Amino acid sequence: MDIRQLRYFIAIVEEKTISAAATKLHLSQPPLSQQLKNMENHLNVQLFERRGRTLELTDAGQTLYKHALKITKYMEESEREVRETANGEHGTLTLGVNTLSNEHLSTTIQRYHQQHPHITFKIQQNDSAQLCQLVRDRILELAIIRFPLELNDFSILHLKTEPFYFICSSKEILPSSTVTYEDIHHYPLIIPSTEGLGLHYIIMEQFSNYGLATPRLSECSDIALLLELVESGFYASVVPETVIRQQKGYKIHAVKISNEALNSSSGLIWLKDHFLSKTSQNFIKLLKEELEK
């Protein structure tokens, strides 16, 4: 049996005669009678009994009718969901986020949900290099990462460029509202990036550019813990502006580093020349609209 035969069967049950069901289905009567006979032969049961001019279900027919209604309804729902998934109205948005993702991301996700209420989210946090690999492996479709990284495999939507800040305990006395790399060189530093990744490289490069000895940097990708260590006076740090905007309530000084050439950039990536779901396309479209405002 197939779904078409089940729909024929339901029409016969509801119309109670072959001729009326044939009219409803825009078929001639003989082919519909043959389809019913084929079903009974396949199941080796009698599905209807004739009562005068009408047909009534046998017990076996009642059982088939109950299941036929469920099956055809499920098929209709499945077909509708497939179409809506293709249109980006159903499905899952798989998004990777860097430890230092944009502070407005939560608002963007809420706005996306308002536009596409049936979409669910799979949001995974990791460092930028790992996020790139997860996108390559098709575990994630989209990821928000920090530059610089090798990104030849990806399409990129640049999100923002922001300055770096020096942060230290509020107990420290700073000479001015801005600092230089010479000013912070002697502080014990902990940064939110691992050696070999973009943010770590940018910070280390600045000390080298100014002819300063490369400091020994500690690393901590847990931003809350990093800020607690800074607040305690155990470490100072160099962080993008996003960290200052996201994390409030810590007793720290945050001063801009007076080097206009030093900044941190972030972007949304996805694989080039690969299928991209409508769900992800709609998210990219929303981000572009927000960037244009």
Coordinates of C-alpha atoms in Angstrom, one line a residue, residues 9-232:
F9 CA -9.6 4.5 1.1
I10 CA -10.4 7.5 3.3
A11 CA -12.5 9.1 0.6
I12 CA -14.5 5.9 0.1
V13 CA -15.1 5.7 3.9
E14 CA -16.2 9.3 4.1
E15 CA -18.4 9.3 1.0
K16 CA -19.8 5.8 1.6
T17 CA -20.0 5.0 -2.1
I18 CA -17.4 4.3 -4.8
S19 CA -19.1 6.7 -7.2
A20 CA -19.2 9.6 -4.7
A21 CA -15.6 9.0 -3.7
A22 CA -14.6 8.9 -7.4
T23 CA -16.3 12.3 -8.0
K24 CA -14.5 13.8 -4.9
L25 CA -11.2 12.5 -6.1
H26 CA -11.8 13.5 -9.8
L27 CA -11.4 9.9 -10.9
S28 CA -13.6 7.5 -12.9
Q29 CA -15.3 4.8 -10.9
P30 CA -13.6 1.6 -12.3
P31 CA -10.0 2.6 -11.4
L32 CA -11.0 3.5 -7.9
S33 CA -12.9 0.1 -7.5
Q34 CA -9.7 -1.6 -8.7
Q35 CA -7.6 0.3 -6.2
L36 CA -9.9 -0.9 -3.4
K37 CA -9.7 -4.5 -4.6
N38 CA -5.9 -4.3 -4.7
M39 CA -5.8 -3.1 -1.1
E40 CA -8.1 -5.9 0.0
N41 CA -6.0 -8.5 -1.9
H42 CA -2.8 -7.1 -0.5
L43 CA -4.1 -7.3 3.1
N44 CA -6.1 -10.4 2.5
V45 CA -9.1 -8.9 4.3
Q46 CA -12.5 -7.5 3.4
L47 CA -12.6 -3.8 4.2
F48 CA -16.2 -2.9 3.4
E49 CA -19.6 -4.6 3.6
R50 CA -22.4 -3.4 1.4
R51 CA -25.5 -2.1 3.1
G52 CA -28.1 -1.2 0.5
R53 CA -26.5 1.5 -1.7
T54 CA -23.8 2.4 0.8
L55 CA -20.6 0.8 2.1
E56 CA -19.9 0.2 5.8
L57 CA -16.5 -0.6 7.3
T58 CA -15.7 -4.1 8.6
D59 CA -13.8 -4.4 11.8
A60 CA -10.6 -4.7 9.8
G61 CA -11.7 -1.6 7.8
Q62 CA -12.2 0.3 11.0
T63 CA -8.6 -0.5 12.1
L64 CA -7.2 0.5 8.8
Y65 CA -9.2 3.8 8.7
K66 CA -7.9 4.7 12.2
H67 CA -4.3 4.3 11.1
A68 CA -4.9 5.8 7.6
L69 CA -6.1 9.0 9.2
K70 CA -2.9 9.2 11.4
I71 CA -0.6 8.3 8.5
T72 CA -2.0 10.8 6.1
K73 CA -2.1 13.5 8.7
Y74 CA 1.6 12.8 9.6
M75 CA 2.5 12.9 5.9
E76 CA 0.8 16.2 5.4
E77 CA 2.5 17.7 8.4
S78 CA 5.9 16.3 7.3
E79 CA 5.4 17.7 3.8
R80 CA 4.5 21.1 5.3
E81 CA 7.4 21.1 7.7
V82 CA 9.9 20.1 4.9
R83 CA 8.6 23.1 2.8
E84 CA 8.8 25.4 5.8
T85 CA 12.3 24.2 6.6
A86 CA 13.3 24.9 3.0
N87 CA 11.9 28.4 3.5
G88 CA 13.7 28.9 6.8
E89 CA 10.6 28.7 9.0
H90 CA 11.5 25.4 10.7
G91 CA 14.8 23.9 11.6
T92 CA 17.8 24.6 13.8
L93 CA 20.3 27.5 13.6
T94 CA 23.7 26.1 14.4
L95 CA 25.9 29.0 15.6
G96 CA 29.4 29.0 17.1
V97 CA 30.4 31.9 19.3
N98 CA 33.8 33.1 20.4
T99 CA 34.5 33.7 24.1
L100 CA 34.5 37.4 23.2
S101 CA 31.4 37.6 21.0
N102 CA 29.6 40.8 20.2
E103 CA 27.7 42.2 23.2
H104 CA 24.6 42.7 21.1
L105 CA 24.4 39.1 20.0
S106 CA 21.6 38.2 22.5
T107 CA 19.5 41.0 21.1
T108 CA 20.1 39.8 17.6
I109 CA 19.1 36.3 18.5
Q110 CA 15.9 37.5 20.2
R111 CA 15.0 39.6 17.1
Y112 CA 15.6 36.5 14.9
H113 CA 13.3 34.4 17.1
Q114 CA 10.6 37.1 16.8
Q115 CA 10.8 36.8 13.0
H116 CA 11.1 33.0 12.9
P117 CA 9.4 31.7 16.0
H118 CA 9.6 28.0 15.1
I119 CA 13.4 27.9 14.7
T120 CA 15.4 26.3 17.5
F121 CA 19.0 27.2 18.4
K122 CA 22.2 25.2 18.9
I123 CA 24.8 27.7 20.1
Q124 CA 28.3 26.5 20.9
Q125 CA 31.1 28.5 22.5
N126 CA 34.7 27.8 21.7
D127 CA 37.9 29.6 20.7
S128 CA 38.0 31.0 17.2
A129 CA 40.4 28.3 15.7
Q130 CA 38.1 25.5 17.0
L131 CA 35.0 27.2 15.7
C132 CA 36.6 27.3 12.2
Q133 CA 37.2 23.6 12.3
L134 CA 33.7 22.9 13.5
V135 CA 32.4 24.9 10.5
R136 CA 34.7 23.0 8.2
D137 CA 33.4 19.7 9.6
R138 CA 29.8 20.9 9.0
I139 CA 29.0 20.5 12.7
L140 CA 28.2 24.2 12.7
E141 CA 27.0 26.3 9.7
L142 CA 27.9 29.7 11.1
A143 CA 30.4 31.0 13.6
I144 CA 31.4 34.4 15.1
I145 CA 35.2 34.5 15.3
R146 CA 38.0 36.9 16.1
F147 CA 40.6 37.8 13.5
P148 CA 43.3 37.3 12.4
L149 CA 43.0 33.6 11.3
E150 CA 43.5 31.7 8.1
L151 CA 40.1 32.0 6.5
N152 CA 40.5 31.1 2.8
D153 CA 37.8 28.4 3.1
F154 CA 35.2 30.8 4.3
S155 CA 32.9 33.6 3.3
I156 CA 33.1 36.4 5.9
L157 CA 30.7 39.1 7.1
H158 CA 32.8 41.7 9.0
L159 CA 30.9 42.6 12.2
K160 CA 32.9 45.2 14.1
T161 CA 36.4 46.7 14.8
E162 CA 37.1 47.8 18.3
P163 CA 39.9 49.2 20.4
F164 CA 41.8 47.4 23.2
Y165 CA 41.7 48.4 26.8
F166 CA 44.1 47.9 29.7
I167 CA 42.3 46.7 32.8
C168 CA 43.6 46.4 36.3
S169 CA 42.3 46.4 39.9
S170 CA 40.6 49.6 41.1
K171 CA 43.2 49.7 43.9
E172 CA 45.9 50.6 41.3
I173 CA 46.7 54.3 40.7
L174 CA 46.9 55.1 37.0
P175 CA 48.7 58.2 35.7
S176 CA 46.1 59.2 33.1
S177 CA 42.9 58.3 31.3
T178 CA 44.9 56.5 28.6
V179 CA 48.0 54.2 28.8
T180 CA 50.7 53.1 26.4
Y181 CA 52.4 49.8 26.0
E182 CA 55.4 51.2 27.9
D183 CA 53.1 52.0 30.8
I184 CA 51.7 48.5 31.1
H185 CA 54.8 46.5 30.2
H186 CA 55.8 45.7 33.8
Y187 CA 52.4 44.5 34.9
P188 CA 51.8 40.7 35.3
L189 CA 49.4 40.2 32.4
I190 CA 46.7 37.6 31.8
I191 CA 44.9 37.7 28.4
P192 CA 41.7 36.0 27.1
S193 CA 43.4 34.1 24.3
T194 CA 45.6 31.1 23.8
E195 CA 49.1 31.2 22.2
G196 CA 48.9 30.8 18.5
L197 CA 45.5 32.5 18.1
G198 CA 44.7 35.9 16.7
L199 CA 44.2 37.9 19.9
H200 CA 47.3 36.5 21.5
Y201 CA 49.4 37.3 18.4
I202 CA 48.1 40.9 18.1
I203 CA 49.0 41.7 21.7
M204 CA 52.4 40.1 21.6
E205 CA 53.2 41.9 18.3
Q206 CA 52.5 45.3 19.9
F207 CA 55.2 44.8 22.5
S208 CA 57.6 43.8 19.8
N209 CA 56.7 46.8 17.6
Y210 CA 57.6 49.1 20.4
G211 CA 60.9 47.4 21.0
L212 CA 59.8 46.1 24.4
A213 CA 60.8 42.7 25.8
T214 CA 58.1 40.2 25.2
P215 CA 56.2 39.8 28.5
R216 CA 55.3 36.4 29.9
L217 CA 51.6 36.2 29.4
S218 CA 49.2 34.0 31.3
E219 CA 46.1 32.9 29.5
C220 CA 42.4 32.5 30.6
S221 CA 39.5 32.0 28.2
D222 CA 37.0 32.1 31.1
I223 CA 36.2 35.9 31.1
A224 CA 34.5 35.9 34.5
L225 CA 37.5 34.2 36.1
L226 CA 39.9 36.6 34.3
L227 CA 38.0 39.6 35.6
E228 CA 38.0 38.2 39.1
L229 CA 41.8 37.8 39.0
V230 CA 42.2 41.3 37.7
E231 CA 39.8 42.7 40.3
S232 CA 41.9 41.0 43.1

